[in-house]
Coordinates of C-alpha atoms in Angstrom, one line a residue:
M1 CA -41.4 -15.6 -8.4
P2 CA -39.1 -12.5 -8.7
C3 CA -35.4 -13.1 -8.6
G4 CA -34.0 -12.9 -5.1
Q5 CA -37.2 -13.7 -3.3
P6 CA -37.2 -16.4 -0.6
D7 CA -38.7 -19.7 -1.8
S8 CA -39.3 -22.4 0.7
G9 CA -39.7 -25.0 -2.1
A10 CA -36.5 -24.1 -3.9
A11 CA -34.0 -26.8 -4.9
P12 CA -30.9 -27.2 -2.8
A13 CA -27.8 -25.0 -3.5
R14 CA -26.3 -26.4 -6.7
Y15 CA -24.7 -23.3 -8.3
V16 CA -22.0 -20.8 -7.7
L17 CA -21.7 -17.2 -8.8
G18 CA -18.6 -15.7 -10.3
V19 CA -18.6 -11.9 -10.4
D20 CA -15.9 -10.0 -12.2
V21 CA -15.6 -6.2 -11.7
G22 CA -13.3 -5.3 -14.6
S23 CA -12.0 -2.0 -16.0
T24 CA -14.6 -1.9 -18.8
V25 CA -17.4 -4.2 -17.7
V26 CA -19.0 -5.8 -14.6
K27 CA -20.0 -9.4 -15.3
C28 CA -21.7 -12.2 -13.3
H29 CA -21.9 -15.8 -14.5
V30 CA -23.9 -18.6 -12.8
Y31 CA -21.9 -21.9 -12.9
D32 CA -23.2 -25.5 -12.4
R33 CA -21.0 -28.4 -11.1
A34 CA -19.6 -28.9 -14.7
A35 CA -18.5 -25.3 -14.7
A36 CA -21.0 -24.6 -17.5
V37 CA -22.5 -21.1 -17.6
R38 CA -26.2 -21.3 -16.8
G39 CA -26.9 -17.6 -16.8
S40 CA -25.0 -14.4 -17.3
S41 CA -25.3 -10.6 -17.1
C42 CA -23.0 -7.8 -18.1
R43 CA -23.0 -4.1 -17.6
K44 CA -20.6 -1.5 -18.9
V45 CA -18.3 0.3 -16.4
E46 CA -18.7 4.0 -16.8
S47 CA -15.3 5.7 -16.2
L48 CA -15.2 9.4 -15.2
Y49 CA -12.6 11.8 -16.5
P50 CA -12.9 14.9 -14.3
R51 CA -9.5 16.3 -15.3
P52 CA -6.9 15.4 -18.0
G53 CA -5.2 12.2 -16.8
W54 CA -7.6 11.6 -14.0
V55 CA -9.7 8.4 -14.2
E56 CA -12.4 7.7 -11.6
L57 CA -15.4 5.5 -10.9
D58 CA -18.6 6.5 -9.1
P59 CA -18.8 4.1 -6.1
E60 CA -22.6 4.2 -6.0
V61 CA -22.9 3.4 -9.7
L62 CA -20.4 0.5 -9.4
W63 CA -22.4 -0.8 -6.4
S64 CA -25.7 -0.7 -8.2
Q65 CA -24.1 -2.4 -11.3
C66 CA -22.7 -5.2 -9.1
I67 CA -26.1 -5.9 -7.5
G68 CA -27.8 -5.6 -10.8
V69 CA -25.7 -8.2 -12.7
I70 CA -26.0 -10.7 -9.8
K71 CA -29.8 -10.4 -9.8
E72 CA -30.0 -10.5 -13.6
A73 CA -27.7 -13.5 -14.0
V74 CA -29.6 -15.6 -11.5
K75 CA -32.9 -14.6 -13.2
A76 CA -31.4 -15.5 -16.6
A77 CA -30.5 -18.9 -15.3
G78 CA -34.1 -19.4 -14.1
L79 CA -33.0 -19.9 -10.6
H80 CA -33.7 -18.5 -7.1
M81 CA -31.2 -17.0 -4.7
R82 CA -31.6 -19.9 -2.4
Q83 CA -30.0 -22.2 -5.0
I84 CA -26.7 -20.3 -4.8
A85 CA -24.1 -22.1 -2.7
G86 CA -21.6 -19.3 -2.7
L87 CA -20.3 -16.1 -4.4
G88 CA -16.8 -15.4 -5.6
I89 CA -15.7 -11.9 -6.4
S90 CA -12.9 -11.0 -8.8
T91 CA -12.0 -7.3 -9.1
Q92 CA -9.7 -5.0 -11.0
R93 CA -6.6 -4.3 -9.0
G94 CA -5.1 -1.1 -7.7
T95 CA -8.4 0.9 -8.0
F96 CA -9.2 2.2 -4.5
I97 CA -11.3 4.4 -2.4
T98 CA -11.2 5.8 1.2
W99 CA -14.2 6.3 3.4
H100 CA -15.1 7.4 7.0
K101 CA -15.0 4.4 9.3
R102 CA -18.0 5.6 11.4
T103 CA -20.3 6.9 8.7
G104 CA -19.2 4.8 5.7
K105 CA -19.2 7.9 3.5
P106 CA -16.5 8.0 0.8
F107 CA -14.0 10.9 0.8
H108 CA -13.7 10.7 -3.0
N109 CA -14.6 8.5 -6.0
F110 CA -12.7 5.4 -6.8
I111 CA -9.4 6.4 -8.2
S112 CA -8.6 4.0 -11.1
W113 CA -5.4 2.1 -11.6
Q114 CA -5.2 3.9 -14.9
D115 CA -5.3 7.4 -13.2
L116 CA -2.2 9.6 -13.7
R117 CA -2.9 12.3 -11.1
S118 CA 0.3 11.3 -9.2
A119 CA 2.6 12.0 -12.2
E120 CA 4.2 15.0 -10.6
L121 CA 4.6 13.3 -7.3
V122 CA 6.2 10.3 -9.0
N123 CA 8.7 12.5 -11.0
S124 CA 9.6 14.4 -7.8
W125 CA 10.3 11.2 -5.9
N126 CA 12.2 9.5 -8.7
K127 CA 14.6 12.5 -9.0
S128 CA 15.0 12.9 -5.2
L129 CA 18.2 12.5 -3.3
L130 CA 16.4 10.4 -0.7
L131 CA 15.6 7.7 -3.3
K132 CA 19.2 7.6 -4.4
V133 CA 20.3 7.1 -0.8
I134 CA 17.7 4.2 -0.5
H135 CA 19.1 2.6 -3.6
V136 CA 22.6 2.7 -2.1
I137 CA 21.6 1.3 1.3
F138 CA 19.6 -1.6 -0.1
T139 CA 22.3 -2.4 -2.7
V140 CA 24.8 -2.8 0.1
L141 CA 22.3 -4.8 2.2
H142 CA 21.7 -7.1 -0.7
F143 CA 25.4 -7.5 -1.4
L144 CA 26.1 -8.3 2.3
T145 CA 23.2 -10.6 3.0
G146 CA 22.3 -12.1 -0.4
N147 CA 18.7 -11.8 0.7
D148 CA 16.4 -11.2 -2.3
R149 CA 14.0 -9.0 -0.3
Y150 CA 16.6 -6.2 -0.4
L151 CA 16.9 -6.5 -4.2
A152 CA 13.7 -4.6 -5.2
P153 CA 14.3 -1.5 -3.0
S154 CA 17.9 -1.3 -4.5
F155 CA 16.4 -0.1 -7.8
L156 CA 13.0 1.1 -6.6
T157 CA 11.3 3.6 -8.8
F158 CA 7.8 4.9 -8.5
S159 CA 5.2 4.9 -11.2
T160 CA 1.7 6.3 -11.7
H161 CA 0.2 2.8 -11.7
Q162 CA 1.2 2.3 -8.1
T163 CA -1.5 2.6 -5.5
S164 CA 0.9 3.9 -3.0
M165 CA 1.6 7.1 -4.9
K166 CA -2.1 7.9 -5.5
L167 CA -2.9 7.1 -1.8
S168 CA -0.1 9.5 -0.8
W169 CA -1.7 12.1 -3.1
V170 CA -5.1 11.6 -1.4
F171 CA -3.6 12.4 2.1
K172 CA -1.8 15.4 0.7
N173 CA -4.8 16.8 -1.2
I174 CA -8.1 15.7 0.4
H175 CA -8.3 17.4 3.8
E176 CA -11.2 15.3 5.2
A177 CA -9.4 12.0 4.5
E178 CA -6.2 13.4 6.2
E179 CA -8.1 14.5 9.3
A180 CA -10.0 11.2 9.6
A181 CA -6.8 9.3 9.3
K182 CA -5.3 11.2 12.2
K183 CA -8.2 10.1 14.4
N184 CA -8.1 6.4 13.1
N185 CA -11.4 7.0 11.3
C186 CA -10.2 6.5 7.7
C187 CA -10.7 3.2 5.9
F188 CA -8.7 2.3 2.7
G189 CA -10.1 -0.3 0.4
T190 CA -9.6 -1.7 -3.1
V191 CA -12.8 -2.6 -5.0
D192 CA -13.1 -6.0 -3.3
T193 CA -12.9 -4.5 0.2
W194 CA -15.5 -1.9 -0.6
L195 CA -17.9 -4.5 -2.0
L196 CA -17.4 -6.8 1.0
Y197 CA -18.2 -3.8 3.2
R198 CA -21.3 -2.9 1.3
L199 CA -22.6 -6.4 0.8
T200 CA -22.4 -7.1 4.5
K201 CA -23.8 -3.7 5.5
G202 CA -20.4 -2.7 7.1
S203 CA -19.9 -5.8 9.2
V204 CA -17.0 -7.2 7.2
Y205 CA -13.9 -5.0 6.5
A206 CA -11.2 -7.1 4.8
T207 CA -9.2 -7.9 1.7
D208 CA -7.3 -11.0 0.6
Y209 CA -3.7 -11.7 -0.1
S210 CA -3.9 -11.5 -3.9
N211 CA -5.6 -8.0 -3.8
A212 CA -3.3 -6.7 -1.0
S213 CA -0.1 -7.8 -2.8
S214 CA -1.3 -6.1 -6.0
T215 CA -1.4 -2.7 -4.3
G216 CA 2.4 -2.5 -4.1
I217 CA 2.0 -1.4 -0.4
F218 CA 1.8 -5.0 0.9
E219 CA 5.1 -6.7 1.3
P220 CA 5.0 -10.3 -0.2
F221 CA 8.1 -11.4 1.7
T222 CA 6.8 -10.6 5.1
K223 CA 3.1 -10.8 4.2
C224 CA 2.4 -7.5 5.9
W225 CA 1.5 -3.9 4.9
N226 CA 4.9 -2.2 4.4
P227 CA 5.5 0.2 7.2
T228 CA 8.8 1.5 5.7
L229 CA 7.1 2.6 2.5
C230 CA 4.1 4.1 4.4
N231 CA 6.4 6.1 6.6
L232 CA 8.3 7.3 3.5
L233 CA 5.1 8.4 1.8
S234 CA 3.4 9.7 5.0
I235 CA 0.5 7.2 4.7
P236 CA -0.9 6.2 8.1
M237 CA -0.8 2.4 8.8
S238 CA -4.2 2.5 10.5
V239 CA -6.0 2.8 7.2
Y240 CA -5.5 -0.7 6.0
P241 CA -7.9 -3.6 6.2
P242 CA -7.1 -7.1 7.7
V243 CA -5.9 -9.6 5.1
K244 CA -7.6 -13.0 4.8
D245 CA -7.2 -16.1 2.7
T246 CA -8.4 -15.9 -0.9
S247 CA -10.7 -18.9 -0.7
F248 CA -12.4 -18.2 2.6
N249 CA -15.8 -17.7 4.2
F250 CA -16.0 -13.9 4.5
G251 CA -19.5 -14.0 5.8
S252 CA -22.8 -13.6 4.0
T253 CA -24.5 -10.8 2.1
D254 CA -27.1 -8.9 4.1
S255 CA -30.5 -10.7 3.6
E256 CA -32.1 -7.4 2.6
I257 CA -30.0 -7.1 -0.6
F258 CA -31.0 -10.4 -2.3
G259 CA -33.9 -11.6 -0.1
V260 CA -31.7 -14.3 1.4
P261 CA -28.1 -14.3 2.7
I262 CA -25.6 -15.6 0.1
P263 CA -22.2 -16.8 1.4
I264 CA -19.2 -14.8 0.1
M265 CA -16.6 -17.6 -0.2
A266 CA -13.8 -15.9 -2.2
V267 CA -12.4 -12.5 -3.1
V268 CA -9.5 -12.4 -5.5
A269 CA -7.6 -9.9 -7.8
D270 CA -8.6 -10.3 -11.5
Q271 CA -5.3 -11.5 -12.9
Q272 CA -4.7 -14.0 -10.1
S273 CA -8.3 -15.1 -10.6
A274 CA -7.8 -15.7 -14.3
M275 CA -4.7 -17.7 -13.4
F276 CA -6.7 -19.9 -11.1
G277 CA -9.5 -20.2 -13.7
E278 CA -7.0 -21.4 -16.3
C279 CA -5.9 -24.0 -13.7
C280 CA -2.3 -22.8 -13.8
F281 CA -1.6 -24.5 -10.5
H282 CA 2.0 -25.7 -11.0
P283 CA 5.4 -23.9 -11.1
G284 CA 6.2 -22.8 -14.6
D285 CA 2.5 -22.6 -15.7
V286 CA 2.0 -19.3 -17.7
K287 CA -1.1 -17.3 -18.2
L288 CA -1.5 -14.4 -20.7
T289 CA -4.5 -12.1 -20.3
M290 CA -5.1 -9.7 -23.1
G291 CA -8.0 -7.4 -22.0
T292 CA -7.9 -3.6 -21.3
G293 CA -4.2 -4.2 -20.5
G294 CA -1.9 -7.3 -21.1
F295 CA -0.7 -9.4 -18.2
W296 CA 1.8 -12.2 -18.3
N297 CA 1.8 -14.3 -15.1
V298 CA 4.2 -17.2 -14.2
N299 CA 3.4 -19.5 -11.3
T300 CA 6.6 -19.7 -9.2
G301 CA 5.1 -22.0 -6.6
E302 CA 6.5 -21.6 -3.1
H303 CA 9.4 -19.5 -4.4
L304 CA 9.0 -15.8 -4.3
F305 CA 11.2 -14.1 -7.1
A306 CA 12.4 -10.7 -6.1
S307 CA 11.1 -7.7 -8.1
Q308 CA 13.2 -7.0 -11.2
R309 CA 12.8 -4.4 -13.8
S310 CA 9.5 -4.9 -15.7
L311 CA 8.6 -7.9 -13.5
Y312 CA 7.3 -8.0 -10.0
P313 CA 6.3 -10.6 -7.5
L314 CA 2.7 -11.2 -6.3
I315 CA 0.8 -13.5 -4.1
G316 CA -1.4 -15.6 -6.4
W317 CA -3.6 -17.0 -3.8
K318 CA -3.6 -18.3 -0.2
I319 CA -5.8 -21.3 0.7
G320 CA -5.2 -22.5 4.2
E321 CA -1.5 -23.4 4.6
E322 CA -0.9 -23.2 0.8
I323 CA 0.4 -19.9 -0.6
V324 CA 1.3 -19.6 -4.2
Y325 CA 3.5 -16.9 -5.7
L326 CA 3.5 -15.4 -9.1
T327 CA 5.8 -13.2 -11.2
E328 CA 4.0 -10.7 -13.4
G329 CA 4.8 -8.4 -16.2
S330 CA 2.3 -6.0 -17.6
I331 CA 1.5 -4.2 -20.9
S332 CA -0.8 -1.2 -20.9
D333 CA -3.4 -0.2 -23.5
I334 CA -4.1 -3.3 -25.4
G335 CA -7.9 -3.5 -25.5
T336 CA -8.0 0.3 -24.9
A337 CA -6.2 0.9 -28.2
I338 CA -8.4 -1.4 -30.1
K339 CA -11.5 0.2 -28.7
W340 CA -10.2 3.6 -29.6
A341 CA -9.7 2.4 -33.2
Q342 CA -13.3 1.3 -33.2
D343 CA -14.5 4.5 -31.7
I344 CA -12.9 6.5 -34.6
E345 CA -14.5 4.0 -37.0
L346 CA -11.4 2.3 -38.4
F347 CA -13.7 -0.8 -38.2
T348 CA -17.3 -1.6 -37.2
S349 CA -16.9 -4.9 -35.3
V350 CA -13.8 -6.2 -33.4
D351 CA -14.5 -9.6 -35.0
E352 CA -13.4 -8.2 -38.4
T353 CA -10.0 -6.9 -37.3
A354 CA -8.1 -10.2 -37.7
E355 CA -9.4 -10.6 -41.3
M356 CA -8.6 -6.9 -42.1
A357 CA -5.0 -7.4 -40.9
R358 CA -4.6 -10.6 -43.0
S359 CA -6.1 -8.8 -46.1
V360 CA -2.8 -6.9 -46.6
A361 CA 0.7 -8.4 -46.8
D362 CA 2.1 -6.1 -44.2
S363 CA 1.4 -2.7 -42.6
Q364 CA 3.2 -0.9 -45.4
G365 CA 5.7 0.4 -43.0
V366 CA 3.1 1.9 -40.6
C367 CA 3.9 1.5 -36.9
F368 CA 1.5 2.0 -34.1
I369 CA 2.8 3.2 -30.7
P370 CA 0.3 2.7 -27.9
G371 CA 0.0 5.0 -24.9
L372 CA 2.5 3.3 -22.6
Q373 CA 5.6 1.2 -23.2
V374 CA 5.9 -2.4 -22.0
S375 CA 7.2 -1.6 -18.5
G376 CA 4.8 1.3 -18.2
D377 CA 7.5 3.6 -16.7
D378 CA 7.0 6.5 -19.1
P379 CA 3.7 8.2 -18.5
Y380 CA 4.6 10.8 -21.2
L381 CA 5.1 8.3 -24.0
C382 CA 3.3 9.6 -27.1
A383 CA 0.7 7.4 -28.7
S384 CA 1.1 7.7 -32.4
F385 CA 1.0 6.2 -35.9
M386 CA 4.3 6.5 -37.7
G387 CA 5.2 5.9 -41.4
L388 CA 1.8 7.0 -42.8
K389 CA 1.7 7.2 -46.6
A390 CA -0.8 8.4 -49.3
S391 CA -1.5 4.7 -50.0
T392 CA -2.1 3.8 -46.3
N393 CA -5.7 2.5 -45.7
R394 CA -7.7 1.2 -42.8
N395 CA -6.4 -2.3 -43.1
H396 CA -2.8 -1.2 -42.7
L397 CA -3.7 0.9 -39.6
V398 CA -5.6 -2.0 -38.1
R399 CA -2.7 -4.4 -38.8
A400 CA -0.3 -2.0 -37.2
I401 CA -2.4 -1.8 -34.1
L402 CA -2.6 -5.6 -33.8
E403 CA 1.1 -6.1 -34.6
S404 CA 2.0 -3.7 -31.7
V405 CA 0.2 -6.1 -29.3
A406 CA 2.2 -9.1 -30.5
F407 CA 5.5 -7.1 -30.5
R408 CA 4.9 -6.1 -26.9
N409 CA 4.1 -9.7 -26.0
K410 CA 7.4 -10.7 -27.5
L411 CA 9.4 -8.1 -25.6
L412 CA 7.8 -9.1 -22.2
Y413 CA 8.1 -12.8 -22.9
D414 CA 11.9 -12.4 -23.6
I415 CA 12.3 -10.6 -20.3
I416 CA 10.4 -13.4 -18.4
V417 CA 12.6 -16.1 -20.1
K418 CA 15.8 -14.2 -19.1
K419 CA 14.8 -13.3 -15.5
V420 CA 12.6 -16.2 -14.3
H421 CA 14.7 -19.2 -14.0
L422 CA 12.0 -21.8 -14.4
P423 CA 11.1 -24.1 -17.3
L424 CA 8.0 -22.5 -18.8
Q425 CA 5.1 -24.8 -19.6
T426 CA 2.3 -24.3 -22.2
I427 CA 0.9 -20.7 -22.3
R428 CA -2.8 -20.3 -21.7
A429 CA -4.4 -17.1 -23.0
D430 CA -7.7 -15.4 -22.0
G431 CA -9.3 -11.9 -22.1
G432 CA -11.2 -10.3 -25.0
V433 CA -8.2 -9.8 -27.3
S434 CA -7.4 -13.6 -27.1
N435 CA -10.4 -14.0 -29.4
N436 CA -8.3 -12.3 -32.1
S437 CA -6.7 -15.0 -34.2
F438 CA -4.2 -12.7 -35.8
V439 CA -2.7 -11.5 -32.5
M440 CA -2.7 -15.1 -31.1
Q441 CA -0.9 -16.6 -34.1
M442 CA 1.6 -13.8 -34.4
T443 CA 2.4 -14.0 -30.7
S444 CA 2.9 -17.7 -31.0
D445 CA 5.2 -17.2 -34.0
L446 CA 7.3 -14.6 -32.2
I447 CA 7.8 -16.5 -29.0
N448 CA 8.0 -19.9 -30.7
K449 CA 5.6 -21.4 -28.1
K450 CA 2.2 -23.1 -28.2
I451 CA -0.7 -21.0 -26.8
E452 CA -3.9 -22.5 -25.7
K453 CA -7.2 -20.6 -25.7
P454 CA -10.0 -21.8 -23.5
A455 CA -13.6 -22.2 -24.7
N456 CA -14.6 -19.6 -22.1
A457 CA -12.5 -16.4 -22.3
D458 CA -14.0 -15.0 -19.0
M459 CA -11.4 -16.6 -16.8
S460 CA -11.6 -14.0 -14.0
S461 CA -15.2 -14.9 -13.3
L462 CA -14.5 -18.6 -13.5
G463 CA -11.5 -18.4 -11.2
A464 CA -13.6 -16.5 -8.6
A465 CA -16.3 -19.2 -8.9
F466 CA -13.7 -22.0 -8.6
L467 CA -12.2 -20.5 -5.4
A468 CA -15.7 -19.9 -3.9
G469 CA -16.7 -23.5 -4.9
L470 CA -13.7 -25.0 -3.2
A471 CA -14.4 -23.0 0.0
S472 CA -18.0 -24.1 0.1
G473 CA -17.4 -27.7 -0.8
F474 CA -19.2 -27.3 -4.1
W475 CA -16.0 -28.7 -5.8
T476 CA -13.7 -31.0 -3.9
D477 CA -10.1 -30.2 -5.0
K478 CA -8.0 -28.7 -7.8
E479 CA -7.8 -32.1 -9.6
Q480 CA -11.5 -32.0 -10.1
L481 CA -11.2 -28.4 -11.5
K482 CA -8.6 -29.4 -14.0
K483 CA -11.0 -32.0 -15.5
L484 CA -13.5 -29.2 -16.1
R485 CA -11.1 -27.2 -18.4
R486 CA -12.3 -26.8 -22.0
I487 CA -9.8 -25.8 -24.8
E488 CA -11.3 -24.1 -27.8
A489 CA -8.2 -23.5 -29.9
V490 CA -4.4 -24.2 -29.9
F491 CA -2.1 -21.8 -31.7
E492 CA 1.3 -23.3 -32.7
P493 CA 4.2 -21.5 -34.4
E494 CA 3.8 -21.4 -38.2
K495 CA 6.6 -18.8 -39.1
D496 CA 10.1 -18.4 -37.9
S497 CA 10.3 -15.4 -35.6
E498 CA 13.3 -14.1 -37.6
E499 CA 10.9 -13.3 -40.5
Y500 CA 9.4 -10.6 -38.3
R501 CA 12.7 -9.0 -37.4
P502 CA 12.7 -6.1 -40.0
V503 CA 9.2 -5.1 -39.0
M504 CA 9.8 -5.4 -35.3
D505 CA 13.1 -3.4 -35.6
A506 CA 11.2 -0.6 -37.4
W507 CA 8.6 -0.7 -34.6
L508 CA 11.2 -0.5 -31.9
Q509 CA 12.8 2.5 -33.7
A510 CA 9.4 4.2 -33.8
M511 CA 8.9 3.5 -30.1
K512 CA 12.2 5.4 -29.3
H513 CA 11.0 8.4 -31.2
S514 CA 7.9 8.5 -29.0
L515 CA 9.5 8.5 -25.6
H516 CA 9.3 11.4 -23.1
W517 CA 6.9 13.4 -25.3

């Protein structure tokens, strides 16, 4: 029988789906009660680059890819749609679209979190007198009240990664969206909201707390869309969706799509989903994802740490009365840089890079500077190789690229230790680059901490499935989920971090030469 067709004789629902809509691929895994993968499907995300610095996704292509991987994964598992107890959806964060409330027609393509079209707007705001006045006002308020919610605005700076600036750009540059918003006919949605809307044929318009808090427009202290920021940037408050729990019955897919309705039991932002998939449920638990970008997340429990330079607070997930907060620091262009190196044929397969890096004693003084620095606040940083010599070969270049990942991990980890006043537990790593033993070992050496790598690196899919499984009763509680964890490798410090100091100092010097290009 074709996948998705009703089958009156099908077995009871004994499986959950975890869909992960990432920056480079859309994946779907079918999980059984032991959290073993029974079937999978994956399709490449096709990014569009209509102008220099612009990064978009075609919403119709993304939609067809999502439907395709779900059908293919269920078919690969030899199952029927009736056997699926629930669907969890993890999505890349900050990528958004706006559409007409009445017609459902988008006003533009998805604007990616990687998009730089708001660079001029960002620079204008960061140099403005108004922002300086805001800094003074909130510095005084924080001094007088001691309330941490006033700390972040006291040193607020805008960046091209923030959804708020790109959304402001939309209403300044796309007339149809601006007009629709004036008549309360404009809907804003991150990828999760758009997929919910499409899967339910327009009957569900919502997001969850993890995705909302990742936009930078949702205030984690008050758990509301931020009216002050929206007024400042001339963004109408009417465009935002209602915010629901992360593990929650959002409704079912329209039966015409898969032949039967499938309950949508969770939507979650990808980094928070990976955190949940790694079972980082306790304060001090740390998750390191190394994929397209790098993300360090620390579970801060019920305590919300105020935003600080390079670190920002997020809502991890909300399940009923429980709300868990995270502190996050991010690194841009990890997997992107490695893929670029493959595209220019520095190596054939990513699997060989760790061995290539180890085949030479060092990078021979070559430093690789990726496209953005750790804090991501310089969109004009120049990506470059420095220290090239006549004797430099591919192995030196590959080693320099991989070393840059470990060095940036070290910088961000040191900031976390300094700013987050919690005892940090074992670090759990995931994402495609976590398969690189050279990066993992060097990171462990530099930070002098043990790093665990799970057997399954697709933690965002698993986290979405876990959250959907809890909401549907497929799994009973988090204690049961912890027992399902499988660790493939543990990296423990083998070298003193001081041995890396001369190389890292040279890399930091190279970084300074690349700023504000």
